[in-house]
PDB file of C-alpha atoms in Angstrom:
ATOM      1  CA  MET A   1       0.000   0.000   0.000  1.00 50.00           C
ATOM      2  CA  LYS A   2       2.820   2.395   0.887  1.00 50.00           C
ATOM      3  CA  LYS A   3       4.452   1.618  -2.448  1.00 53.00           C
ATOM      4  CA  ILE A   4       1.245   2.463  -4.304  1.00 54.00           C
ATOM      5  CA  LEU A   5       0.866   5.742  -2.389  1.00 50.00           C
ATOM      6  CA  ALA A   6       4.465   6.665  -3.163  1.00 50.00           C
ATOM      7  CA  ILE A   7       3.876   6.041  -6.854  1.00 50.00           C
ATOM      8  CA  MET A   8       0.701   8.136  -6.814  1.00 50.00           C
ATOM      9  CA  VAL A   9       2.480  11.019  -5.064  1.00 46.00           C
ATOM     10  CA  ALA A  10       5.310  10.812  -7.569  1.00 50.00           C
ATOM     11  CA  LEU A  11       2.840  10.896 -10.470  1.00 50.00           C
ATOM     12  CA  MET A  12       1.081  13.919  -8.983  1.00 53.00           C
ATOM     13  CA  ILE A  13       4.388  15.756  -8.688  1.00 48.00           C
ATOM     14  CA  VAL A  14       5.296  14.925 -12.287  1.00 45.00           C
ATOM     15  CA  ILE A  15       1.901  16.141 -13.482  1.00 48.00           C
ATOM     16  CA  ALA A  16       2.155  19.350 -11.421  1.00 47.00           C
ATOM     17  CA  LEU A  17       5.660  20.311 -12.567  1.00 45.00           C
ATOM     18  CA  PRO A  18       4.746  21.319 -16.137  1.00 46.00           C
ATOM     19  CA  ALA A  19       1.870  23.436 -14.864  1.00 43.00           C
ATOM     20  CA  MET A  20       4.246  25.196 -12.475  1.00 45.00           C
ATOM     21  CA  ALA A  21       6.831  25.725 -15.202  1.00 46.00           C
ATOM     22  CA  GLU A  22       4.336  27.069 -17.691  1.00 64.00           C
ATOM     23  CA  GLU A  23       3.145  30.080 -15.695  1.00 90.00           C
ATOM     24  CA  THR A  24       2.298  32.837 -18.130  1.00 95.00           C
ATOM     25  CA  TYR A  25       2.116  36.601 -17.852  1.00 98.00           C
ATOM     26  CA  THR A  26       0.130  39.246 -19.682  1.00 98.00           C
ATOM     27  CA  VAL A  27       1.710  42.686 -19.821  1.00 98.00           C
ATOM     28  CA  GLY A  28      -0.201  45.757 -20.941  1.00 98.00           C
ATOM     29  CA  ILE A  29       1.624  48.580 -22.724  1.00 98.00           C
ATOM     30  CA  CYS A  30       0.195  52.081 -23.016  1.00 98.00           C
ATOM     31  CA  GLN A  31       2.313  54.339 -25.238  1.00 98.00           C
ATOM     32  CA  LEU A  32       1.336  57.989 -25.544  1.00 96.00           C
ATOM     33  CA  VAL A  33       2.321  58.584 -29.157  1.00 93.00           C
ATOM     34  CA  GLN A  34       4.267  57.015 -31.976  1.00 91.00           C
ATOM     35  CA  HIS A  35       7.692  58.544 -32.516  1.00 87.00           C
ATOM     36  CA  PRO A  36      11.232  57.125 -32.638  1.00 88.00           C
ATOM     37  CA  ALA A  37      12.186  57.619 -28.983  1.00 89.00           C
ATOM     38  CA  LEU A  38       9.058  56.064 -27.480  1.00 95.00           C
ATOM     39  CA  ASP A  39       8.981  53.342 -30.134  1.00 96.00           C
ATOM     40  CA  ALA A  40      12.555  52.386 -29.246  1.00 95.00           C
ATOM     41  CA  ALA A  41      11.728  52.281 -25.527  1.00 96.00           C
ATOM     42  CA  THR A  42       8.762  49.989 -26.123  1.00 98.00           C
ATOM     43  CA  GLN A  43      10.849  47.716 -28.340  1.00 98.00           C
ATOM     44  CA  GLY A  44      13.597  47.495 -25.718  1.00 97.00           C
ATOM     45  CA  PHE A  45      11.026  46.645 -23.050  1.00 98.00           C
ATOM     46  CA  ARG A  46       9.466  43.887 -25.134  1.00 98.00           C
ATOM     47  CA  ASP A  47      12.847  42.464 -26.123  1.00 98.00           C
ATOM     48  CA  ALA A  48      14.053  42.254 -22.524  1.00 98.00           C
ATOM     49  CA  LEU A  49      10.973  40.380 -21.316  1.00 98.00           C
ATOM     50  CA  THR A  50      10.809  38.137 -24.369  1.00 98.00           C
ATOM     51  CA  GLU A  51      14.465  37.179 -23.985  1.00 98.00           C
ATOM     52  CA  LYS A  52      13.844  36.190 -20.375  1.00 97.00           C
ATOM     53  CA  LEU A  53      10.360  34.657 -20.615  1.00 97.00           C
ATOM     54  CA  GLY A  54       9.958  33.556 -24.224  1.00 96.00           C
ATOM     55  CA  ASP A  55       6.414  32.450 -25.007  1.00 95.00           C
ATOM     56  CA  SER A  56       5.446  32.756 -21.338  1.00 97.00           C
ATOM     57  CA  VAL A  57       4.776  36.463 -21.787  1.00 98.00           C
ATOM     58  CA  THR A  58       2.218  38.103 -24.051  1.00 97.00           C
ATOM     59  CA  PHE A  59       1.724  41.805 -24.655  1.00 98.00           C
ATOM     60  CA  ASP A  60      -1.328  43.961 -25.172  1.00 98.00           C
ATOM     61  CA  GLU A  61       0.292  47.026 -26.753  1.00 98.00           C
ATOM     62  CA  GLN A  62      -1.852  50.077 -27.439  1.00 98.00           C
ATOM     63  CA  ASN A  63      -0.991  53.576 -28.669  1.00 97.00           C
ATOM     64  CA  ALA A  64      -2.918  56.700 -27.671  1.00 96.00           C
ATOM     65  CA  SER A  65      -1.887  58.698 -30.766  1.00 94.00           C
ATOM     66  CA  GLY A  66      -0.898  61.660 -28.619  1.00 91.00           C
ATOM     67  CA  ASP A  67      -4.238  61.974 -26.813  1.00 93.00           C
ATOM     68  CA  SER A  68      -4.072  61.936 -23.018  1.00 93.00           C
ATOM     69  CA  ALA A  69      -7.767  61.048 -22.783  1.00 95.00           C
ATOM     70  CA  THR A  70      -7.132  57.970 -24.913  1.00 97.00           C
ATOM     71  CA  CYS A  71      -4.441  56.933 -22.418  1.00 97.00           C
ATOM     72  CA  ILE A  72      -7.177  56.742 -19.786  1.00 98.00           C
ATOM     73  CA  THR A  73      -9.319  54.561 -22.048  1.00 98.00           C
ATOM     74  CA  ILE A  74      -6.391  52.256 -22.765  1.00 98.00           C
ATOM     75  CA  ILE A  75      -5.472  51.929 -19.099  1.00 98.00           C
ATOM     76  CA  ASN A  76      -9.065  51.108 -18.169  1.00 98.00           C
ATOM     77  CA  SER A  77      -9.140  48.383 -20.806  1.00 98.00           C
ATOM     78  CA  LEU A  78      -5.897  46.886 -19.458  1.00 98.00           C
ATOM     79  CA  ILE A  79      -7.287  46.942 -15.921  1.00 98.00           C
ATOM     80  CA  ALA A  80     -10.468  45.194 -17.103  1.00 98.00           C
ATOM     81  CA  GLU A  81      -8.258  42.618 -18.821  1.00 97.00           C
ATOM     82  CA  GLU A  82      -6.563  42.024 -15.461  1.00 97.00           C
ATOM     83  CA  VAL A  83      -3.059  42.234 -16.885  1.00 98.00           C
ATOM     84  CA  ASP A  84      -0.207  41.282 -14.565  1.00 98.00           C
ATOM     85  CA  LEU A  85       1.736  44.501 -15.106  1.00 98.00           C
ATOM     86  CA  ILE A  86       1.322  47.793 -16.953  1.00 98.00           C
ATOM     87  CA  MET A  87       4.163  49.533 -18.781  1.00 98.00           C
ATOM     88  CA  ALA A  88       3.334  53.221 -19.232  1.00 98.00           C
ATOM     89  CA  ASN A  89       5.437  54.872 -21.922  1.00 98.00           C
ATOM     90  CA  ALA A  90       5.588  58.674 -21.370  1.00 95.00           C
ATOM     91  CA  THR A  91       4.213  60.908 -18.660  1.00 94.00           C
ATOM     92  CA  ALA A  92       0.565  61.100 -19.733  1.00 94.00           C
ATOM     93  CA  ALA A  93       0.399  57.310 -19.898  1.00 97.00           C
ATOM     94  CA  LEU A  94       1.937  57.050 -16.430  1.00 97.00           C
ATOM     95  CA  GLN A  95      -0.497  59.568 -14.975  1.00 97.00           C
ATOM     96  CA  ALA A  96      -3.432  57.683 -16.477  1.00 97.00           C
ATOM     97  CA  ALA A  97      -2.127  54.437 -14.999  1.00 98.00           C
ATOM     98  CA  GLN A  98      -1.662  56.036 -11.585  1.00 98.00           C
ATOM     99  CA  ALA A  99      -5.240  57.277 -11.642  1.00 97.00           C
ATOM    100  CA  GLY A 100      -6.547  53.940 -12.892  1.00 97.00           C
ATOM    101  CA  THR A 101      -5.179  51.402 -10.445  1.00 98.00           C
ATOM    102  CA  ALA A 102      -3.469  51.166  -7.076  1.00 97.00           C
ATOM    103  CA  ASP A 103      -3.129  47.390  -7.313  1.00 97.00           C
ATOM    104  CA  ILE A 104      -1.560  46.371 -10.641  1.00 98.00           C
ATOM    105  CA  PRO A 105       2.216  47.003 -10.719  1.00 98.00           C
ATOM    106  CA  ILE A 106       3.089  49.909 -13.026  1.00 98.00           C
ATOM    107  CA  LEU A 107       6.466  50.630 -14.611  1.00 98.00           C
ATOM    108  CA  GLY A 108       7.010  53.887 -16.446  1.00 98.00           C
ATOM    109  CA  THR A 109       9.572  54.700 -19.076  1.00 97.00           C
ATOM    110  CA  SER A 110      10.426  57.831 -21.080  1.00 94.00           C
ATOM    111  CA  VAL A 111       9.332  59.837 -18.022  1.00 94.00           C
ATOM    112  CA  THR A 112      11.614  62.709 -17.123  1.00 89.00           C
ATOM    113  CA  ASP A 113      10.818  63.463 -13.484  1.00 91.00           C
ATOM    114  CA  TYR A 114       8.612  61.094 -11.462  1.00 95.00           C
ATOM    115  CA  GLY A 115       8.162  63.509  -8.593  1.00 93.00           C
ATOM    116  CA  THR A 116       6.617  66.047 -10.956  1.00 91.00           C
ATOM    117  CA  ALA A 117       4.673  63.505 -13.014  1.00 93.00           C
ATOM    118  CA  LEU A 118       3.101  61.834  -9.983  1.00 95.00           C
ATOM    119  CA  ASP A 119       2.805  64.990  -7.860  1.00 92.00           C
ATOM    120  CA  ILE A 120       4.916  63.512  -5.065  1.00 92.00           C
ATOM    121  CA  ALA A 121       6.272  66.015  -2.562  1.00 87.00           C
ATOM    122  CA  ASP A 122       9.732  65.478  -1.042  1.00 89.00           C
ATOM    123  CA  TRP A 123      10.742  63.198  -3.892  1.00 91.00           C
ATOM    124  CA  ASN A 124      13.443  60.716  -2.783  1.00 93.00           C
ATOM    125  CA  GLY A 125      13.760  58.311  -5.717  1.00 94.00           C
ATOM    126  CA  THR A 126      11.059  55.764  -4.808  1.00 96.00           C
ATOM    127  CA  THR A 127       7.313  56.292  -5.086  1.00 97.00           C
ATOM    128  CA  GLY A 128       6.031  54.256  -2.135  1.00 96.00           C
ATOM    129  CA  ILE A 129       3.077  53.213  -4.299  1.00 96.00           C
ATOM    130  CA  ASN A 130       2.564  50.629  -7.051  1.00 98.00           C
ATOM    131  CA  ILE A 131       4.820  52.512  -9.476  1.00 98.00           C
ATOM    132  CA  SER A 132       8.480  52.540 -10.454  1.00 98.00           C
ATOM    133  CA  GLY A 133      10.335  52.714 -13.762  1.00 98.00           C
ATOM    134  CA  THR A 134      13.050  54.479 -15.704  1.00 97.00           C
ATOM    135  CA  SER A 135      13.714  58.150 -16.393  1.00 95.00           C
ATOM    136  CA  ASP A 136      14.877  59.684 -19.666  1.00 91.00           C
ATOM    137  CA  LEU A 137      16.285  62.762 -17.929  1.00 87.00           C
ATOM    138  CA  ALA A 138      19.532  63.771 -19.567  1.00 83.00           C
ATOM    139  CA  PRO A 139      21.768  66.115 -17.555  1.00 88.00           C
ATOM    140  CA  LEU A 140      20.227  69.502 -18.218  1.00 94.00           C
ATOM    141  CA  ASP A 141      23.397  71.258 -17.105  1.00 94.00           C
ATOM    142  CA  GLY A 142      25.229  69.242 -19.755  1.00 94.00           C
ATOM    143  CA  GLN A 143      22.725  70.258 -22.418  1.00 96.00           C
ATOM    144  CA  ALA A 144      23.122  73.894 -21.418  1.00 97.00           C
ATOM    145  CA  ALA A 145      26.895  73.485 -21.634  1.00 97.00           C
ATOM    146  CA  MET A 146      26.472  71.966 -25.110  1.00 97.00           C
ATOM    147  CA  LEU A 147      24.473  74.981 -26.261  1.00 98.00           C
ATOM    148  CA  GLN A 148      27.172  77.267 -24.893  1.00 98.00           C
ATOM    149  CA  GLU A 149      29.922  75.195 -26.561  1.00 97.00           C
ATOM    150  CA  LEU A 150      28.263  75.392 -29.968  1.00 98.00           C
ATOM    151  CA  PHE A 151      26.845  78.915 -29.764  1.00 98.00           C
ATOM    152  CA  PRO A 152      29.035  80.995 -27.440  1.00 97.00           C
ATOM    153  CA  ASP A 153      28.191  84.255 -29.223  1.00 97.00           C
ATOM    154  CA  ALA A 154      24.410  83.807 -29.140  1.00 97.00           C
ATOM    155  CA  LYS A 155      22.430  86.220 -27.000  1.00 98.00           C
ATOM    156  CA  GLU A 156      18.783  85.185 -27.294  1.00 98.00           C
ATOM    157  CA  VAL A 157      17.684  81.597 -26.582  1.00 98.00           C
ATOM    158  CA  GLY A 158      14.123  80.565 -27.322  1.00 98.00           C
ATOM    159  CA  LEU A 159      12.792  77.739 -25.152  1.00 98.00           C
ATOM    160  CA  ILE A 160      10.186  75.733 -27.082  1.00 98.00           C
ATOM    161  CA  TYR A 161       7.876  73.289 -25.266  1.00 97.00           C
ATOM    162  CA  CYS A 162       4.350  72.001 -24.757  1.00 96.00           C
ATOM    163  CA  SER A 163       2.782  73.617 -21.696  1.00 95.00           C
ATOM    164  CA  ALA A 164       0.451  70.623 -21.288  1.00 91.00           C
ATOM    165  CA  GLU A 165       3.376  68.291 -20.544  1.00 91.00           C
ATOM    166  CA  ALA A 166       4.461  68.527 -16.904  1.00 88.00           C
ATOM    167  CA  ASN A 167       7.914  67.123 -17.553  1.00 89.00           C
ATOM    168  CA  SER A 168       8.571  69.655 -20.300  1.00 93.00           C
ATOM    169  CA  VAL A 169       7.655  72.475 -17.922  1.00 94.00           C
ATOM    170  CA  TYR A 170      10.077  70.985 -15.392  1.00 92.00           C
ATOM    171  CA  GLN A 171      12.937  70.727 -17.885  1.00 94.00           C
ATOM    172  CA  ILE A 172      12.456  74.261 -19.141  1.00 97.00           C
ATOM    173  CA  SER A 173      12.472  75.706 -15.628  1.00 96.00           C
ATOM    174  CA  VAL A 174      15.722  73.917 -14.803  1.00 96.00           C
ATOM    175  CA  ILE A 175      17.667  74.607 -17.999  1.00 97.00           C
ATOM    176  CA  LYS A 176      16.501  78.209 -18.057  1.00 98.00           C
ATOM    177  CA  GLY A 177      18.333  78.703 -14.780  1.00 98.00           C
ATOM    178  CA  TYR A 178      21.556  77.227 -16.166  1.00 98.00           C
ATOM    179  CA  LEU A 179      21.410  79.262 -19.372  1.00 98.00           C
ATOM    180  CA  THR A 180      20.615  82.486 -17.534  1.00 98.00           C
ATOM    181  CA  GLU A 181      23.658  81.943 -15.312  1.00 98.00           C
ATOM    182  CA  MET A 182      25.718  81.559 -18.502  1.00 98.00           C
ATOM    183  CA  GLY A 183      24.594  85.000 -19.631  1.00 97.00           C
ATOM    184  CA  TYR A 184      21.904  84.105 -22.155  1.00 98.00           C
ATOM    185  CA  ASN A 185      18.600  85.916 -22.325  1.00 98.00           C
ATOM    186  CA  CYS A 186      15.967  83.162 -22.342  1.00 98.00           C
ATOM    187  CA  THR A 187      12.391  83.527 -23.540  1.00 98.00           C
ATOM    188  CA  GLU A 188       9.772  80.785 -23.235  1.00 98.00           C
ATOM    189  CA  TYR A 189       7.568  79.904 -26.195  1.00 98.00           C
ATOM    190  CA  SER A 190       4.935  77.312 -25.351  1.00 97.00           C
ATOM    191  CA  PHE A 191       2.199  75.609 -27.333  1.00 95.00           C
ATOM    192  CA  THR A 192      -0.740  73.620 -26.018  1.00 92.00           C
ATOM    193  CA  ASP A 193      -0.978  71.058 -28.820  1.00 88.00           C
ATOM    194  CA  SER A 194       0.323  70.266 -32.278  1.00 89.00           C
ATOM    195  CA  ASN A 195      -1.930  72.857 -33.927  1.00 92.00           C
ATOM    196  CA  ASP A 196       0.055  75.717 -32.387  1.00 93.00           C
ATOM    197  CA  VAL A 197       3.571  74.415 -33.065  1.00 96.00           C
ATOM    198  CA  ALA A 198       4.322  76.158 -36.373  1.00 96.00           C
ATOM    199  CA  SER A 199       3.093  79.600 -35.282  1.00 97.00           C
ATOM    200  CA  VAL A 200       4.878  79.406 -31.914  1.00 97.00           C
ATOM    201  CA  VAL A 201       8.173  78.351 -33.523  1.00 98.00           C
ATOM    202  CA  THR A 202       7.821  81.118 -36.117  1.00 97.00           C
ATOM    203  CA  ASN A 203       7.522  83.705 -33.338  1.00 97.00           C
ATOM    204  CA  ALA A 204      10.491  82.190 -31.521  1.00 98.00           C
ATOM    205  CA  CYS A 205      12.693  82.238 -34.626  1.00 98.00           C
ATOM    206  CA  ALA A 206      11.989  85.924 -35.171  1.00 97.00           C
ATOM    207  CA  ALA A 207      13.400  86.812 -31.747  1.00 97.00           C
ATOM    208  CA  SER A 208      16.065  84.130 -31.098  1.00 98.00           C
ATOM    209  CA  ASP A 209      19.609  83.224 -32.102  1.00 98.00           C
ATOM    210  CA  VAL A 210      19.176  79.570 -31.120  1.00 98.00           C
ATOM    211  CA  LEU A 211      16.299  77.422 -29.875  1.00 98.00           C
ATOM    212  CA  TYR A 212      16.194  74.696 -27.233  1.00 98.00           C
ATOM    213  CA  VAL A 213      13.571  71.911 -27.278  1.00 98.00           C
ATOM    214  CA  PRO A 214      13.468  69.480 -24.307  1.00 96.00           C
ATOM    215  CA  THR A 215      12.323  65.846 -24.357  1.00 92.00           C
ATOM    216  CA  ASP A 216       8.808  66.847 -25.304  1.00 93.00           C
ATOM    217  CA  ASN A 217       6.378  64.325 -26.820  1.00 91.00           C
ATOM    218  CA  THR A 218       4.338  66.868 -28.760  1.00 93.00           C
ATOM    219  CA  ALA A 219       7.462  68.428 -30.237  1.00 95.00           C
ATOM    220  CA  ALA A 220       8.797  64.963 -31.053  1.00 93.00           C
ATOM    221  CA  SER A 221       5.690  64.210 -33.095  1.00 92.00           C
ATOM    222  CA  CYS A 222       5.943  67.571 -34.900  1.00 95.00           C
ATOM    223  CA  THR A 223       9.607  67.704 -35.924  1.00 96.00           C
ATOM    224  CA  GLU A 224       8.752  68.117 -39.597  1.00 96.00           C
ATOM    225  CA  ALA A 225       6.633  71.171 -38.822  1.00 97.00           C
ATOM    226  CA  ILE A 226       9.408  72.617 -36.662  1.00 98.00           C
ATOM    227  CA  ARG A 227      12.061  71.997 -39.315  1.00 98.00           C
ATOM    228  CA  ASN A 228       9.901  73.640 -41.971  1.00 98.00           C
ATOM    229  CA  VAL A 229      10.168  76.824 -39.912  1.00 98.00           C
ATOM    230  CA  VAL A 230      13.684  76.772 -38.464  1.00 98.00           C
ATOM    231  CA  GLU A 231      15.557  75.693 -41.596  1.00 98.00           C
ATOM    232  CA  PRO A 232      14.500  78.576 -43.857  1.00 98.00           C
ATOM    233  CA  ALA A 233      14.851  80.965 -40.899  1.00 97.00           C
ATOM    234  CA  GLY A 234      18.419  79.756 -40.348  1.00 98.00           C
ATOM    235  CA  ILE A 235      17.870  79.181 -36.620  1.00 98.00           C
ATOM    236  CA  PRO A 236      19.524  76.101 -35.073  1.00 98.00           C
ATOM    237  CA  VAL A 237      17.813  73.863 -32.506  1.00 98.00           C
ATOM    238  CA  VAL A 238      19.557  72.116 -29.620  1.00 98.00           C
ATOM    239  CA  ALA A 239      17.354  69.178 -28.687  1.00 97.00           C
ATOM    240  CA  GLY A 240      16.757  67.164 -25.542  1.00 94.00           C
ATOM    241  CA  GLU A 241      16.865  63.789 -27.287  1.00 92.00           C
ATOM    242  CA  GLU A 242      17.972  62.035 -30.455  1.00 92.00           C
ATOM    243  CA  GLY A 243      14.590  61.731 -32.183  1.00 92.00           C
ATOM    244  CA  ILE A 244      13.887  65.462 -32.045  1.00 95.00           C
ATOM    245  CA  CYS A 245      17.448  66.231 -33.102  1.00 96.00           C
ATOM    246  CA  ALA A 246      17.201  63.881 -36.084  1.00 95.00           C
ATOM    247  CA  GLY A 247      14.005  65.591 -37.154  1.00 96.00           C
ATOM    248  CA  CYS A 248      14.752  69.269 -36.673  1.00 97.00           C
ATOM    249  CA  GLY A 249      17.837  69.836 -34.506  1.00 98.00           C
ATOM    250  CA  VAL A 250      21.562  70.254 -34.927  1.00 98.00           C
ATOM    251  CA  ALA A 251      22.814  68.637 -31.706  1.00 98.00           C
ATOM    252  CA  THR A 252      21.761  66.786 -28.572  1.00 97.00           C
ATOM    253  CA  LEU A 253      23.152  65.188 -25.449  1.00 94.00           C
ATOM    254  CA  SER A 254      21.036  62.065 -25.598  1.00 85.00           C
ATOM    255  CA  ILE A 255      20.405  58.648 -24.138  1.00 88.00           C
ATOM    256  CA  SER A 256      19.512  55.374 -25.836  1.00 90.00           C
ATOM    257  CA  TYR A 257      15.763  54.950 -25.474  1.00 92.00           C
ATOM    258  CA  TYR A 258      16.087  51.313 -26.499  1.00 94.00           C
ATOM    259  CA  ASP A 259      18.447  50.692 -23.576  1.00 94.00           C
ATOM    260  CA  LEU A 260      16.089  52.603 -21.282  1.00 96.00           C
ATOM    261  CA  GLY A 261      13.168  50.415 -22.322  1.00 97.00           C
ATOM    262  CA  TYR A 262      15.316  47.307 -21.980  1.00 97.00           C
ATOM    263  CA  ALA A 263      16.167  48.274 -18.390  1.00 97.00           C
ATOM    264  CA  THR A 264      12.442  48.725 -17.744  1.00 98.00           C
ATOM    265  CA  GLY A 265      11.857  45.204 -19.064  1.00 98.00           C
ATOM    266  CA  GLU A 266      14.469  43.849 -16.672  1.00 98.00           C
ATOM    267  CA  MET A 267      12.648  45.586 -13.824  1.00 98.00           C
ATOM    268  CA  ALA A 268       9.390  44.008 -15.017  1.00 98.00           C
ATOM    269  CA  TYR A 269      10.984  40.558 -14.850  1.00 98.00           C
ATOM    270  CA  GLU A 270      12.019  41.175 -11.252  1.00 98.00           C
ATOM    271  CA  VAL A 271       8.450  42.174 -10.386  1.00 98.00           C
ATOM    272  CA  LEU A 272       6.685  39.398 -12.266  1.00 97.00           C
ATOM    273  CA  VAL A 273       8.987  36.460 -11.588  1.00 97.00           C
ATOM    274  CA  ASN A 274      10.984  37.306  -8.485  1.00 96.00           C
ATOM    275  CA  GLY A 275       8.307  39.205  -6.595  1.00 96.00           C
ATOM    276  CA  ALA A 276      10.149  42.511  -6.299  1.00 97.00           C
ATOM    277  CA  ASP A 277       8.108  45.225  -4.561  1.00 97.00           C
ATOM    278  CA  VAL A 278       7.560  47.910  -7.174  1.00 97.00           C
ATOM    279  CA  ALA A 279       6.821  50.477  -4.450  1.00 97.00           C
ATOM    280  CA  THR A 280      10.379  50.266  -3.136  1.00 97.00           C
ATOM    281  CA  MET A 281      12.228  49.883  -6.457  1.00 98.00           C
ATOM    282  CA  PRO A 282      14.292  53.036  -7.100  1.00 97.00           C
ATOM    283  CA  ILE A 283      13.732  54.884 -10.362  1.00 97.00           C
ATOM    284  CA  GLN A 284      16.560  54.005 -12.739  1.00 96.00           C
ATOM    285  CA  TYR A 285      18.399  56.451 -14.986  1.00 92.00           C
ATOM    286  CA  ALA A 286      20.334  56.061 -18.204  1.00 87.00           C
ATOM    287  CA  PRO A 287      23.936  55.089 -17.457  1.00 79.00           C
ATOM    288  CA  GLN A 288      25.541  57.140 -20.216  1.00 85.00           C
ATOM    289  CA  PHE A 289      24.932  60.043 -22.573  1.00 90.00           C
ATOM    290  CA  THR A 290      26.244  60.740 -26.043  1.00 91.00           C
ATOM    291  CA  LYS A 291      26.951  64.018 -27.815  1.00 95.00           C
ATOM    292  CA  GLU A 292      25.206  63.648 -31.158  1.00 96.00           C
ATOM    293  CA  TYR A 293      24.652  65.875 -34.174  1.00 97.00           C
ATOM    294  CA  ASN A 294      22.464  66.023 -37.251  1.00 97.00           C
ATOM    295  CA  ALA A 295      25.045  66.182 -40.046  1.00 97.00           C
ATOM    296  CA  GLU A 296      22.591  67.315 -42.705  1.00 97.00           C
ATOM    297  CA  LEU A 297      21.143  70.258 -40.776  1.00 97.00           C
ATOM    298  CA  CYS A 298      24.535  71.262 -39.410  1.00 97.00           C
ATOM    299  CA  GLU A 299      25.809  71.557 -42.986  1.00 97.00           C
ATOM    300  CA  ILE A 300      22.737  73.474 -44.135  1.00 97.00           C
ATOM    301  CA  LEU A 301      22.919  75.923 -41.220  1.00 97.00           C
ATOM    302  CA  GLY A 302      26.716  76.182 -41.164  1.00 96.00           C
ATOM    303  CA  VAL A 303      27.132  74.707 -37.691  1.00 97.00           C
ATOM    304  CA  THR A 304      30.506  73.094 -36.939  1.00 96.00           C
ATOM    305  CA  VAL A 305      30.645  70.554 -34.103  1.00 96.00           C
ATOM    306  CA  PRO A 306      33.715  69.324 -32.183  1.00 95.00           C
ATOM    307  CA  GLU A 307      35.271  65.954 -32.992  1.00 94.00           C
ATOM    308  CA  ASP A 308      33.763  64.201 -29.951  1.00 94.00           C
ATOM    309  CA  TYR A 309      30.239  64.503 -31.406  1.00 96.00           C
ATOM    310  CA  VAL A 310      28.748  61.426 -33.072  1.00 95.00           C
ATOM    311  CA  ALA A 311      26.613  61.763 -36.212  1.00 96.00           C
ATOM    312  CA  ILE A 312      23.050  60.481 -35.854  1.00 93.00           C
ATOM    313  CA  GLU A 313      22.572  57.575 -38.203  1.00 84.00           C
ATOM    314  CA  GLY A 314      19.943  58.158 -40.814  1.00 67.00           C
TER     315      GLY A 314
END
């Protein structure tokens, strides 16, 4: 009898093992808008999880096409689907996720400042709630130094950004301080959505020697419109990230958004598989930055960059 029981127990264990090994995860992705930086972050995130989990992970990826209200709809659909984790790509997506659920783990990426985005006072690097992630904040003092290196004789700097994006407002306030200390006269030119971009940039070009555009999602989706103004006006743009620079800028101190998304995917693995507490996971930052330039626009506008700048690949 004992022998029979032992065999039955052994069979039960053998039957249970595949079920234990085949645990699957569904991950929801809400991306604010389609443009190269956010696309690269999403791809890096998916690649990291797929490399670690293979067919055990599936993704429900949705794009809000630049509409914050659509982010809310997407997040609600992911919550109803009872996904295991939400990846929120860009600030508006993160804010929608924060408002939508306090239970499902949320990881943000392409978010500049989490304290500002989540309205957390006394920001210390962890949220204390069901949110963590990665930040795309490049050193704003370094970007100001880049502008000074390339345009030491400029006097007027136009700061172009979307006033509806909290992280853009944050970046502008910080870099404005650095540039003012360097002796530049800085004027802010903000738009509320893509419809205002061309007219706002036109006004800025008329009164500026050089423009600065931060990591701004609306600007990133409107680089063609910006270039159509700045190129004929002969006004160079220093950009906050590679995608904007490739579209309408001359130089940037940028991160790899693919690597940022990949790091977010690694964090997701720790949460899903190893049970890491997302509330206590510190926000991660890009480990390195690269001085990059847009060779075509630099030639058109007569901008010469130092040898340590790397050309953005077309």
